[in-house]
C-alpha cells in the first residue's frame, strides 16, 4: 500500500488550533488584551462593532514589536514567552503557547500596526486567512494596534453558530470584566458601536470592582487576607444578605489570571453554610498568589482551568480564611473564634492529614427564620408530602368525572371556563396561609396546597406574554419617579431590551450616566421597590442564555415574572389569597411555574384519614 500520511498545510493546522482557542468574538478580545498585558501596557483601548462580528480593535501602549517579530508573531508556536519545556512550570505571563495570533489570523482579517519605543518607524502587516497580504514600514505611536475584521469569514458554519449580538457582547463583557479586575493598575477603555461603556482609570482592586459593578457593591464587600507558605489569599467576599440567586459576581484570580474552579468555589460557599438563603450564591473576588511552579496552567487551551499541586490544602486555606472573616465581621454570630489571639491558618503540605477546623455552630440556626429552632424539620412535612403526593391538578377533577364539558380535548378557552366553573363549585373560599409561603384550601378531593410565589410567577408570566404578543402592557405609576444607578453592564443590557420592557408596563427612561428613571412598573407587580424588581430582573435575565428570536420574549417574561412576583415569605390576607387562587386558575397552565416547577399539590382526604386510623 502506498504511503498515505501527509502533513497538513499550515493554514489548515491553524484553523484546527483556532477551533480550540477562538470560539467566539470574546475569545479574540481575551487573547489580544492578554497579549497587551504581557507587553506591559499601562493603557488599553478596546473598540468593538456589532458584538465583534465586524470589528475588534485593541490599542495598547506596550513594548511593541520589531519588524521581524511582528512578522513571526503570526506563525504557530511562535512566542517570546517561553524557550524550553521547563519554562512551562514557571509561567509568569498570560500567554505562552504561541498560538493565539496564528489562530486569529487563520479565521479573520488581521491588521497589525506596531512600533518599538526606540524606533522612529513601525511595521504594518495585513494577514487574512493565514496569508500575509502586505507588510510595510509605517508611522505609528509606540505600542501595538490589532484590528480584527470579519471573524470566521471563511468558516460559515462557525459564523452561523454565533448567538445573538446581546449574547456575544455579554461574553465580551465577561472577558473584559475578568481582565480588568485582574489588572487594576492598567487603564481600560471599552467602546461598543462607538459609544463608550467603560473608562477605568488606574486604581486599586476595590475601586476597580466598584468601577465595574457600580457604587452599590462597595458596602457589600468584606476584605479578606491570609498569607501561608502554599498560597496567599486576598480580596473581598460579599455579605450573605446580599447574596443573589445564581452566579455573576464570583471571581477567582491566580497570579493575575482569571480561573474557573468549581472545587474552590465550594470552599467559599461551604464557609457561608447556614447563613445563606437557599440557592443563593455569595459574591467574591479572590486574588490568589502562588509560586508559578506549584500550579499547572497548561491543561486547557484557554488557560482558565488551573491545577494546584495541593488542591486540598488550598481548599482548606480558602475555606478557613472566608469563615474567619465572616466571623470577625460579626456576620456569623455563632462562630466561636478566639479573636484576641488572632487566627492561625495551618500551613499544610501534601502529606499532612487534613483536619477540618473546629467551629461550633448551632445547626438549627437560620437567620431567615423569624423564630429560632429546627425550622428545616418543620418545613419537611410539606415538602416531603409534596414529593410523596403524586396528585396534580387533574386530581381536582376527582368526583367530577360525570360532569359535562370535562373531556380531554377541550379547547383552551373552554378549558379555562370549565376550570372556573369547577373552581366555583369546588372551592370553599376558605384559605389558610402556612409559613407565609403556601396557601392551603380545602377542595373536593382533599386539601390543596399552593406555592404562592410560584403561583404568582405563573400569573405574571402569562400576563407578560400576552402583553408582549399584543403590545398592551398596563403600567402602574410609582408615587415618585425613581432614579436608579445601574452597573454599566446592566445598563447596556437593559437598553437593548428597553422596547420590550416598556411593552410590559415599565415606564422607564435612560437618564444618562448609567442611570434610569422609573415612573411606573407593570401592573400587579408585588410590593417591592422598583430598584429591587429591576435588579432581580436583570440578574435573572443576564443569567439566561437567549438563543433564538422567538424565545427571547419568553425569557424576558420569565425573568420579569420571577422578579416581580411576591416573595415566599409574604403574609397574605384572605382576600389576597382568594384573588391569587382565582387568577391562577384563570391561567392556561396553572399547574406549573414558568420554570416548570410544580405549583399545586393535593393532600388527599384518604391520606389524611389514613393518618388517624
Ligand atoms: P503567546 O502570547 O502565547 O506568546 P501569541 O500568538 O498570543 O502567543 O503572540 C505571539 C507573540 O507575539 C507573543 O509572544 C509576543 O511576543 C508578540 N505579541 C503579541 N501581541 C503583542 C502586543 N500587543 N505587544 C507586543 N508583542 C506582542
Ligand atoms: Mg498570547
Coordinates of C-alpha atoms and ligand atoms in Angstrom, one line a residue:
X1 CA 0.0 0.0 0.0
X2 CA 1.3 3.5 -0.8
X3 CA 2.1 5.9 1.9
X4 CA -0.9 7.9 2.8
X5 CA 0.1 10.2 5.7
X6 CA 0.6 13.8 4.8
X7 CA 1.4 16.9 6.9
X8 CA -1.5 19.4 7.0
X9 CA -0.8 22.7 5.4
X10 CA -0.2 25.5 7.9
X11 CA -3.5 27.2 7.1
X12 CA -5.4 24.1 7.9
X13 CA -3.5 23.3 11.1
X14 CA -4.0 26.9 12.2
X15 CA -7.8 26.6 11.6
X16 CA -7.8 23.5 13.8
X17 CA -6.0 25.3 16.6
X18 CA -8.4 28.2 16.1
X19 CA -11.2 25.8 16.8
X20 CA -9.9 25.4 20.4
X21 CA -8.7 28.9 21.2
X22 CA -11.0 31.1 19.2
X23 CA -14.6 30.1 19.8
X24 CA -16.3 33.4 19.6
X25 CA -15.5 37.2 19.4
X26 CA -14.9 37.2 23.1
X27 CA -12.0 34.8 22.7
X28 CA -10.3 37.2 20.3
X29 CA -10.7 40.0 22.8
X30 CA -9.3 37.9 25.6
X31 CA -6.3 36.8 23.7
X32 CA -5.4 40.2 22.3
X33 CA -5.8 42.0 25.6
X34 CA -3.8 39.4 27.4
X35 CA -1.0 40.0 24.9
X36 CA -1.2 43.7 25.6
X37 CA -0.9 43.0 29.3
X38 CA 2.1 40.7 28.7
X39 CA 3.6 43.5 26.6
X40 CA 3.4 45.6 29.8
X41 CA 0.8 48.0 28.5
X42 CA -0.4 50.6 31.0
X43 CA -3.4 51.7 28.9
X44 CA -5.6 49.5 26.7
X45 CA -8.4 50.7 24.5
X46 CA -10.9 48.2 23.1
X47 CA -13.2 49.1 20.1
X48 CA -16.0 46.6 19.3
X49 CA -18.6 46.8 16.5
X50 CA -21.6 44.5 16.2
X51 CA -20.6 42.4 19.2
X52 CA -17.3 41.7 17.5
X53 CA -18.7 40.3 14.3
X54 CA -17.4 43.2 12.2
X55 CA -14.7 44.7 14.3
X56 CA -12.5 44.0 17.3
X57 CA -9.7 46.5 17.8
X58 CA -7.2 46.6 20.6
X59 CA -4.8 49.5 21.1
X60 CA -2.1 49.3 23.6
X61 CA 1.0 51.4 24.8
X62 CA 3.1 48.3 25.5
X63 CA 6.6 47.4 24.2
X64 CA 5.6 46.9 20.6
X65 CA 7.4 44.5 18.2
X66 CA 10.3 44.7 15.8
X67 CA 9.7 44.2 12.2
X68 CA 10.9 40.5 12.3
X69 CA 8.9 39.8 15.5
X70 CA 5.8 41.3 14.0
X71 CA 6.0 39.0 11.0
X72 CA 6.9 36.0 13.2
X73 CA 4.2 36.6 15.7
X74 CA 1.6 35.1 13.3
X75 CA 3.4 31.8 13.0
X76 CA 2.1 28.9 15.0
X77 CA 4.1 28.1 18.2
X78 CA 5.9 31.5 17.9
X79 CA 6.3 33.0 21.3
X80 CA 8.6 35.3 23.1
X81 CA 7.5 34.0 26.4
X82 CA 9.0 30.5 26.8
X83 CA 12.1 28.9 25.3
X84 CA 12.2 25.4 26.7
X85 CA 9.9 22.8 28.3
X86 CA 11.0 23.6 31.8
X87 CA 9.7 27.1 31.3
X88 CA 6.2 25.7 31.3
X89 CA 6.5 25.3 35.0
X90 CA 7.4 28.9 35.8
X91 CA 4.9 30.8 33.7
X92 CA 4.6 34.4 34.7
X93 CA 2.9 35.7 31.5
X94 CA -0.7 35.3 30.4
X95 CA 0.3 33.7 27.1
X96 CA 3.0 31.1 26.3
X97 CA 1.6 28.7 23.8
X98 CA 2.2 31.0 20.8
X99 CA -1.0 30.0 19.0
X100 CA -3.4 32.9 19.6
X101 CA -2.3 35.2 16.8
X102 CA -1.9 32.3 14.3
X103 CA -5.4 31.1 15.2
X104 CA -7.0 34.5 14.8
X105 CA -5.2 35.2 11.5
X106 CA -6.5 31.9 10.2
X107 CA -10.1 32.8 10.6
X108 CA -10.3 36.6 10.1
X109 CA -8.6 39.5 8.5
X110 CA -6.0 41.0 10.8
X111 CA -4.3 44.4 10.5
X112 CA -1.3 44.9 12.8
X113 CA 0.5 48.2 13.4
X114 CA 3.3 48.1 15.9
X115 CA 6.3 50.1 16.9
X116 CA 9.2 49.8 19.4
X117 CA 9.6 52.9 21.5
X118 CA 13.2 53.4 20.3
X119 CA 12.4 53.1 16.6
X120 CA 11.2 56.0 14.5
X121 CA 9.2 53.8 12.2
X122 CA 6.8 50.9 13.0
X123 CA 5.6 48.0 10.9
X124 CA 2.2 47.5 9.3
X125 CA 1.1 43.9 8.4
X126 CA -2.1 42.6 6.9
X127 CA -2.9 38.9 7.2
X128 CA -6.1 37.2 6.0
X129 CA -6.8 33.5 6.3
X130 CA -3.2 32.8 7.3
X131 CA -1.9 34.6 4.2
X132 CA 0.2 37.7 4.5
X133 CA -1.2 40.3 2.1
X134 CA 1.1 43.1 2.8
X135 CA 4.0 44.2 5.0
X136 CA 5.5 47.7 5.0
X137 CA 7.0 50.3 7.3
X138 CA 4.5 52.7 8.8
X139 CA 4.5 55.7 11.1
X140 CA 2.6 54.9 14.3
X141 CA 2.7 55.5 18.0
X142 CA 4.9 53.3 20.2
X143 CA 2.9 50.2 21.1
X144 CA 0.6 48.0 19.2
X145 CA -2.8 48.1 17.4
X146 CA -4.5 44.9 16.3
X147 CA -7.6 45.3 14.1
X148 CA -9.6 42.1 13.5
X149 CA -12.3 42.2 11.0
X150 CA -14.9 39.7 9.6
X151 CA -14.3 37.0 12.2
X152 CA -15.0 33.5 10.8
X153 CA -15.5 34.9 7.3
X154 CA -14.0 31.7 5.9
X155 CA -15.9 29.3 8.2
X156 CA -19.6 29.9 7.6
X157 CA -20.6 27.1 10.0
X158 CA -18.8 28.9 12.8
X159 CA -20.3 32.2 11.9
X160 CA -23.7 30.6 11.9
X161 CA -23.1 29.2 15.4
X162 CA -22.6 32.7 16.9
X163 CA -25.5 33.7 19.1
X164 CA -27.4 37.0 19.2
X165 CA -25.4 40.2 19.5
X166 CA -26.7 40.6 23.0
X167 CA -25.3 37.2 24.0
X168 CA -22.0 37.6 22.1
X169 CA -21.4 41.0 23.6
X170 CA -22.3 39.6 27.0
X171 CA -19.4 37.2 26.6
X172 CA -17.1 40.1 25.6
X173 CA -18.2 42.0 28.7
X174 CA -17.4 38.9 30.9
X175 CA -13.9 38.6 29.5
X176 CA -13.4 42.3 29.8
X177 CA -14.5 42.2 33.5
X178 CA -12.2 39.4 34.3
X179 CA -9.1 41.0 32.7
X180 CA -9.9 44.5 34.1
X181 CA -10.4 43.1 37.6
X182 CA -7.2 41.2 37.5
X183 CA -5.2 44.3 36.3
X184 CA -6.5 47.3 38.3
X185 CA -3.2 49.2 37.7
X186 CA -3.9 49.2 33.9
X187 CA -6.2 51.8 32.4
X188 CA -9.0 50.3 30.2
X189 CA -11.5 51.9 27.8
X190 CA -14.2 49.9 26.1
X191 CA -16.4 51.1 23.3
X192 CA -19.2 49.3 21.6
X193 CA -20.6 50.7 18.3
X194 CA -18.7 53.9 19.1
X195 CA -20.3 54.5 22.4
X196 CA -18.1 54.4 25.5
X197 CA -19.2 51.7 28.0
X198 CA -16.2 51.8 30.3
X199 CA -13.4 54.2 31.1
X200 CA -11.5 52.7 34.0
X201 CA -8.6 54.7 35.4
X202 CA -5.6 53.0 37.1
X203 CA -6.5 52.2 40.7
X204 CA -6.6 49.5 43.4
X205 CA -8.6 46.3 43.4
X206 CA -11.5 47.6 45.5
X207 CA -12.0 50.7 43.4
X208 CA -11.8 48.7 40.2
X209 CA -14.6 46.4 41.4
X210 CA -16.7 49.4 42.2
X211 CA -16.0 51.0 38.8
X212 CA -17.2 47.8 37.1
X213 CA -20.1 46.7 39.2
X214 CA -21.4 50.1 40.4
X215 CA -21.2 52.0 43.6
X216 CA -23.8 50.0 45.5
X217 CA -21.4 47.0 45.6
X218 CA -19.0 48.8 47.9
X219 CA -20.8 48.4 51.1
X220 CA -21.3 44.7 50.3
X221 CA -17.6 44.0 50.2
X222 CA -15.8 42.5 53.2
X223 CA -12.0 42.4 52.8
X224 CA -10.2 39.2 53.4
X225 CA -6.5 38.3 53.6
X226 CA -4.2 35.4 54.5
X227 CA -0.6 34.6 53.9
X228 CA 0.6 31.0 54.0
X229 CA 3.6 29.1 52.6
X230 CA 1.4 27.5 50.0
X231 CA -0.7 30.4 48.8
X232 CA -1.5 34.0 49.6
X233 CA -5.2 35.0 49.6
X234 CA -6.6 38.5 49.4
X235 CA -9.7 40.1 48.1
X236 CA -13.3 40.6 49.0
X237 CA -16.3 38.5 49.8
X238 CA -19.9 39.6 49.8
X239 CA -22.2 39.9 52.8
X240 CA -24.6 37.0 53.0
X241 CA -27.7 39.1 53.0
X242 CA -26.7 40.5 49.6
X243 CA -26.1 37.1 48.0
X244 CA -28.1 36.6 44.9
X245 CA -29.6 33.7 43.1
X246 CA -27.3 32.1 40.6
X247 CA -23.9 33.3 39.6
X248 CA -22.5 36.5 38.2
X249 CA -20.1 38.1 40.7
X250 CA -17.8 35.2 41.6
X251 CA -14.2 35.6 40.6
X252 CA -11.1 33.7 41.3
X253 CA -7.7 35.0 40.1
X254 CA -4.5 33.2 40.4
X255 CA -1.3 35.2 39.8
X256 CA -3.5 37.8 38.0
X257 CA -5.2 35.3 35.7
X258 CA -8.9 34.6 35.9
X259 CA -9.6 30.9 36.6
X260 CA -12.7 28.7 36.9
X261 CA -12.6 26.4 39.9
X262 CA -15.8 24.7 41.0
X263 CA -13.9 22.8 43.7
X264 CA -12.6 26.0 45.3
X265 CA -16.0 27.7 44.8
X266 CA -17.4 25.1 47.2
X267 CA -14.8 26.1 49.8
X268 CA -16.3 29.5 49.8
X269 CA -20.0 28.5 49.6
X270 CA -19.3 26.0 52.3
X271 CA -18.0 28.7 54.6
X272 CA -21.3 30.5 54.3
X273 CA -23.2 27.4 55.4
X274 CA -26.4 28.2 57.3
X275 CA -26.2 31.9 56.7
X276 CA -27.4 32.0 53.1
X277 CA -30.9 31.9 51.7
X278 CA -31.3 28.6 49.8
X279 CA -30.0 28.6 46.3
X280 CA -28.2 32.0 46.6
X281 CA -24.6 32.4 45.9
X282 CA -22.3 35.0 47.6
X283 CA -20.2 37.4 45.6
X284 CA -16.5 37.0 45.9
X285 CA -13.4 38.4 44.3
X286 CA -10.4 36.4 45.4
X287 CA -6.9 37.3 44.2
X288 CA -4.6 34.3 44.9
X289 CA -0.9 34.2 44.6
X290 CA 1.1 31.0 44.4
X291 CA 4.6 30.1 43.2
X292 CA 4.4 29.5 39.5
X293 CA 5.9 26.1 39.8
X294 CA 3.1 25.0 42.2
X295 CA 0.4 25.4 39.6
X296 CA -0.2 24.0 36.1
X297 CA -1.7 26.4 33.6
X298 CA -1.1 24.3 30.6
X299 CA -4.0 21.9 31.0
X300 CA -6.5 23.7 28.7
X301 CA -6.1 25.8 25.6
X302 CA -7.9 28.8 27.1
X303 CA -5.8 28.5 30.2
X304 CA -8.8 29.2 32.5
X305 CA -8.5 25.8 34.2
X306 CA -5.6 25.5 36.6
X307 CA -4.3 22.6 38.6
X308 CA -2.7 23.2 42.0
X309 CA 0.0 21.0 43.4
X310 CA -2.0 20.6 46.5
X311 CA -5.7 21.4 45.9
X312 CA -6.9 20.1 49.3
X313 CA -4.6 22.4 51.2
X314 CA -5.7 25.4 49.1
X315 CA -9.3 24.4 49.7
X316 CA -8.7 24.4 53.5
X317 CA -6.9 27.7 53.5
X318 CA -9.6 29.5 51.5
X319 CA -12.4 28.0 53.5
X320 CA -10.8 29.0 56.8
X321 CA -10.0 32.5 55.6
X322 CA -13.5 33.2 54.4
X323 CA -15.0 31.7 57.6
X324 CA -12.7 33.6 59.8
X325 CA -13.5 36.9 58.1
X326 CA -17.3 36.2 58.3
X327 CA -16.8 35.6 62.0
X328 CA -14.6 38.5 62.6
X329 CA -17.0 40.9 61.0
X330 CA -19.9 39.5 63.1
X331 CA -21.6 38.1 60.1
X332 CA -21.8 34.7 61.7
X333 CA -22.8 35.3 65.2
X334 CA -22.5 31.7 66.3
X335 CA -18.9 31.1 65.3
X336 CA -16.7 30.9 68.3
X337 CA -13.4 32.3 67.3
X338 CA -10.8 33.5 69.7
X339 CA -10.3 36.9 68.3
X340 CA -7.8 38.1 70.8
X341 CA -5.2 35.7 69.6
X342 CA -5.8 36.2 66.0
X343 CA -6.4 33.3 63.7
X344 CA -3.8 30.8 62.7
X345 CA -4.1 29.3 59.3
X346 CA -2.4 26.0 59.4
X347 CA 0.3 25.6 56.8
X348 CA -0.1 22.2 55.3
X349 CA 1.9 20.1 52.9
X350 CA 0.7 17.4 50.7
X351 CA 1.3 14.7 53.3
X352 CA -0.3 16.4 56.2
X353 CA -3.6 14.8 57.3
X354 CA -6.3 17.5 56.8
X355 CA -8.5 18.1 59.8
X356 CA -11.4 20.3 59.4
X357 CA -11.1 23.4 61.7
X358 CA -13.4 23.0 64.7
X359 CA -16.2 25.5 64.6
X360 CA -19.0 25.5 67.0
X361 CA -22.3 26.3 65.3
X362 CA -26.0 25.9 66.1
X363 CA -27.1 23.5 63.4
X364 CA -30.7 24.8 63.6
X365 CA -29.7 28.5 63.4
X366 CA -31.4 30.1 60.4
X367 CA -31.2 33.9 60.3
X368 CA -34.1 34.0 57.9
X369 CA -36.5 32.3 60.2
X370 CA -38.4 34.5 62.5
X371 CA -38.2 32.1 65.3
X372 CA -35.1 30.0 66.0
X373 CA -35.5 26.3 66.1
X374 CA -35.4 23.2 63.9
X375 CA -37.1 25.0 61.0
X376 CA -35.9 22.5 58.4
X377 CA -37.8 19.7 60.1
X378 CA -41.0 21.7 60.3
X379 CA -40.8 22.5 56.7
X380 CA -40.3 18.9 55.8
X381 CA -43.8 18.0 56.5
X382 CA -45.0 20.0 53.5
X383 CA -42.1 19.3 51.1
X384 CA -42.0 15.6 51.8
X385 CA -45.7 15.4 51.3
X386 CA -45.3 17.2 48.1
X387 CA -42.9 14.5 46.9
X388 CA -44.9 11.6 48.1
X389 CA -48.0 13.1 46.7
X390 CA -48.4 12.3 43.0
X391 CA -51.7 14.1 42.8
X392 CA -51.8 17.0 40.4
X393 CA -54.3 19.4 39.1
X394 CA -56.2 16.7 37.2
X395 CA -57.0 15.0 40.6
X396 CA -59.0 18.1 41.4
X397 CA -61.5 16.7 38.9
X398 CA -62.0 13.7 41.1
X399 CA -65.6 13.3 41.8
X400 CA -66.5 15.4 38.8
X401 CA -66.0 12.8 36.2
X402 CA -69.6 12.7 35.3
X403 CA -69.9 16.4 34.7
X404 CA -70.2 17.6 31.1
X405 CA -67.5 19.6 29.4
X406 CA -64.7 17.8 31.1
X407 CA -63.4 15.8 28.2
X408 CA -59.7 15.8 27.4
X409 CA -59.9 17.5 24.1
X410 CA -61.4 20.8 25.4
X411 CA -60.1 23.9 23.6
X412 CA -58.1 26.1 25.9
X413 CA -60.7 28.8 26.4
X414 CA -63.5 26.4 27.3
X415 CA -61.0 24.7 29.5
X416 CA -60.5 27.9 31.4
X417 CA -64.2 28.4 31.6
X418 CA -64.7 24.9 32.9
X419 CA -61.9 25.3 35.3
X420 CA -63.5 28.4 36.6
X421 CA -66.9 26.7 37.0
X422 CA -65.2 23.9 38.7
X423 CA -63.4 26.3 40.9
X424 CA -66.6 27.9 41.9
X425 CA -68.3 24.7 42.8
X426 CA -65.2 23.1 44.2
X427 CA -63.5 25.7 46.4
X428 CA -64.8 26.5 49.8
X429 CA -63.5 30.1 49.7
X430 CA -61.6 29.3 52.9
X431 CA -57.9 29.9 52.8
X432 CA -55.2 29.4 55.3
X433 CA -51.6 30.6 54.8
X434 CA -48.9 28.3 56.0
X435 CA -45.4 29.6 56.8
X436 CA -46.2 32.7 54.8
X437 CA -45.3 30.5 51.8
X438 CA -48.2 28.2 51.0
X439 CA -51.9 28.7 50.6
X440 CA -54.0 25.8 51.9
X441 CA -57.6 25.4 50.8
X442 CA -60.0 22.5 51.1
X443 CA -61.2 21.1 47.8
X444 CA -63.5 18.3 46.9
X445 CA -60.7 15.6 47.0
X446 CA -58.7 16.9 49.9
X447 CA -56.5 19.7 50.9
X448 CA -54.9 21.8 48.2
X449 CA -51.5 23.3 48.8
X450 CA -50.4 26.1 46.5
X451 CA -46.9 27.6 46.4
X452 CA -47.8 31.3 46.5
X453 CA -44.6 32.6 44.8
X454 CA -44.7 30.1 42.0
X455 CA -48.4 30.8 41.5
X456 CA -47.8 34.5 41.2
X457 CA -44.9 33.8 38.8
X458 CA -47.3 31.8 36.6
X459 CA -49.9 34.6 36.7
X460 CA -47.5 37.3 35.8
X461 CA -45.8 35.2 33.1
X462 CA -49.0 34.6 31.2
X463 CA -49.9 38.3 31.6
X464 CA -46.5 39.4 30.3
X465 CA -46.5 37.0 27.4
X466 CA -49.9 38.4 26.4
X467 CA -48.6 42.0 26.7
X468 CA -45.6 41.2 24.6
X469 CA -47.7 39.5 21.9
X470 CA -50.4 42.2 21.8
X471 CA -48.4 45.2 22.9
X472 CA -50.8 46.1 25.6
X473 CA -48.9 46.2 28.9
X474 CA -50.5 48.2 31.7
X475 CA -48.4 50.4 33.8
X476 CA -48.9 51.2 37.4
X477 CA -47.4 54.6 38.2
X478 CA -45.0 54.8 41.1
X479 CA -45.7 57.5 43.6
X480 CA -42.5 59.4 42.8
X481 CA -40.2 58.9 39.8
X482 CA -37.3 56.8 41.0
X483 CA -33.7 57.2 39.7
X484 CA -31.7 54.0 39.7
X485 CA -28.0 53.7 39.1
X486 CA -27.0 50.6 37.2
X487 CA -23.7 48.8 36.7
X488 CA -22.6 49.6 33.1
X489 CA -23.1 46.0 32.0
X490 CA -26.7 46.0 33.4
X491 CA -27.3 49.3 31.8
X492 CA -26.2 48.2 28.3
X493 CA -28.4 45.0 28.5
X494 CA -31.4 47.0 29.7
X495 CA -31.1 49.5 26.9
X496 CA -31.0 46.6 24.4
X497 CA -34.4 45.3 25.5
X498 CA -36.0 48.6 26.6
X499 CA -38.7 48.4 24.0
X500 CA -40.0 45.1 25.2
X501 CA -39.7 46.1 28.8
X502 CA -41.9 49.1 28.1
X503 CA -44.4 46.8 26.4
X504 CA -44.7 45.0 29.7
X505 CA -45.7 48.2 31.5
X506 CA -42.4 49.5 32.7
X507 CA -42.4 53.3 32.3
X508 CA -38.6 53.7 32.2
X509 CA -36.2 56.1 30.6
X510 CA -32.5 56.5 30.2
X511 CA -31.2 59.4 32.2
X512 CA -27.5 59.2 31.3
X513 CA -24.5 58.1 33.3
X514 CA -25.8 54.5 33.6
X515 CA -28.9 55.8 35.4
X516 CA -32.5 55.1 34.5
X517 CA -35.6 56.8 35.8
X518 CA -38.6 54.6 36.6
X519 CA -42.1 56.2 36.6
X520 CA -44.1 53.1 36.5
X521 CA -44.0 49.4 37.0
X522 CA -46.0 46.6 35.3
X523 CA -49.5 46.4 37.0
X524 CA -49.8 43.6 39.5
X525 CA -46.1 43.7 40.4
X526 CA -45.6 42.8 44.1
X527 CA -44.9 45.5 46.6
X528 CA -41.2 45.9 46.1
X529 CA -39.0 48.9 45.4
X530 CA -38.6 49.4 41.6
X531 CA -34.9 49.1 42.2
X532 CA -35.3 45.6 43.7
X533 CA -37.5 44.5 40.8
X534 CA -35.1 45.8 38.2
X535 CA -32.1 44.3 40.0
X536 CA -33.7 40.9 40.3
X537 CA -34.9 41.0 36.7
X538 CA -31.5 41.9 35.3
X539 CA -29.8 39.3 37.3
X540 CA -32.3 36.6 36.2
X541 CA -32.1 37.8 32.6
X542 CA -28.3 38.1 32.5
X543 CA -28.0 34.5 33.7
X544 CA -30.2 33.1 31.0
X545 CA -28.9 32.4 27.5
X546 CA -31.1 33.6 24.7
X547 CA -30.8 31.6 21.6
X548 CA -33.5 32.1 19.1
X549 CA -35.5 35.2 18.5
X550 CA -38.9 33.6 19.2
X551 CA -37.7 32.5 22.6
X552 CA -36.4 36.0 23.5
X553 CA -39.8 37.2 24.6
X554 CA -40.4 34.2 26.7
X555 CA -37.1 34.8 28.6
X556 CA -37.9 38.4 29.3
X557 CA -41.4 37.4 30.5
X558 CA -39.9 34.6 32.7
X559 CA -37.2 36.8 34.2
X560 CA -39.6 39.6 35.0
X561 CA -42.3 37.3 36.3
X562 CA -39.7 35.9 38.8
X563 CA -38.5 39.3 39.7
X564 CA -41.9 40.9 40.2
X565 CA -43.7 38.0 42.0
X566 CA -44.5 38.2 45.7
X567 CA -41.9 36.5 47.9
X568 CA -42.2 33.2 49.6
X569 CA -42.3 34.9 53.0
X570 CA -45.1 37.4 52.5
X571 CA -48.1 37.4 54.7
X572 CA -51.3 37.5 52.6
X573 CA -54.9 38.4 53.6
X574 CA -57.8 36.1 52.9
X575 CA -58.8 38.4 50.1
X576 CA -55.4 38.4 48.5
X577 CA -55.2 34.6 48.7
X578 CA -58.6 34.3 47.1
X579 CA -57.6 36.7 44.3
X580 CA -54.4 34.9 43.7
X581 CA -56.1 31.5 43.5
X582 CA -58.7 33.0 41.2
X583 CA -56.1 34.4 38.9
X584 CA -54.1 31.2 39.0
X585 CA -56.9 29.1 37.8
X586 CA -57.7 31.6 35.0
X587 CA -54.2 30.8 33.6
X588 CA -53.9 28.4 30.8
X589 CA -51.3 26.3 32.7
X590 CA -52.0 26.6 36.4
X591 CA -50.0 23.5 37.3
X592 CA -46.5 24.6 36.6
X593 CA -44.5 27.7 37.1
X594 CA -42.9 29.3 34.0
X595 CA -39.7 27.5 35.0
X596 CA -41.5 24.1 35.0
X597 CA -41.8 23.8 38.8
X598 CA -44.9 22.4 40.4
X599 CA -47.3 24.9 41.9
X600 CA -50.1 22.8 43.2
X601 CA -50.3 19.7 45.3
X602 CA -53.3 18.0 46.8
X603 CA -53.2 16.2 50.1
X604 CA -55.9 13.6 49.6
X605 CA -58.7 13.1 52.1
X606 CA -57.9 9.4 52.3
X607 CA -54.3 10.2 53.1
X608 CA -55.4 12.4 55.9
X609 CA -57.8 9.9 57.1
X610 CA -55.2 7.2 57.0
X611 CA -53.1 9.1 59.4
X612 CA -55.7 8.9 62.1
X613 CA -56.7 5.3 61.5
Ligands
LIG1 P1 1.7 33.9 23.2 O1 1.0 35.1 23.8 O2 1.3 32.6 23.7 O3 3.2 34.1 23.2 P2 0.5 34.9 20.8 O4 0.2 34.2 19.5 O5 -0.6 35.4 21.5 O6 1.3 33.9 21.6 O7 1.5 36.0 20.4 C1 2.8 35.7 19.8 C2 3.9 36.7 20.2 O8 3.6 38.0 19.6 C3 4.0 37.0 21.7 O9 4.8 36.0 22.3 C4 4.6 38.4 21.7 O10 6.0 38.3 21.6 C5 4.1 39.0 20.4 N1 2.9 39.9 20.7 C6 1.6 39.7 20.5 N2 0.8 40.7 20.9 C7 1.7 41.7 21.3 C8 1.5 43.0 21.7 N3 0.2 43.6 21.9 N4 2.6 43.8 22.0 C9 3.8 43.2 21.9 N5 4.1 42.0 21.5 C10 3.0 41.2 21.1
LIG2 MG1 -1.0 35.4 23.6

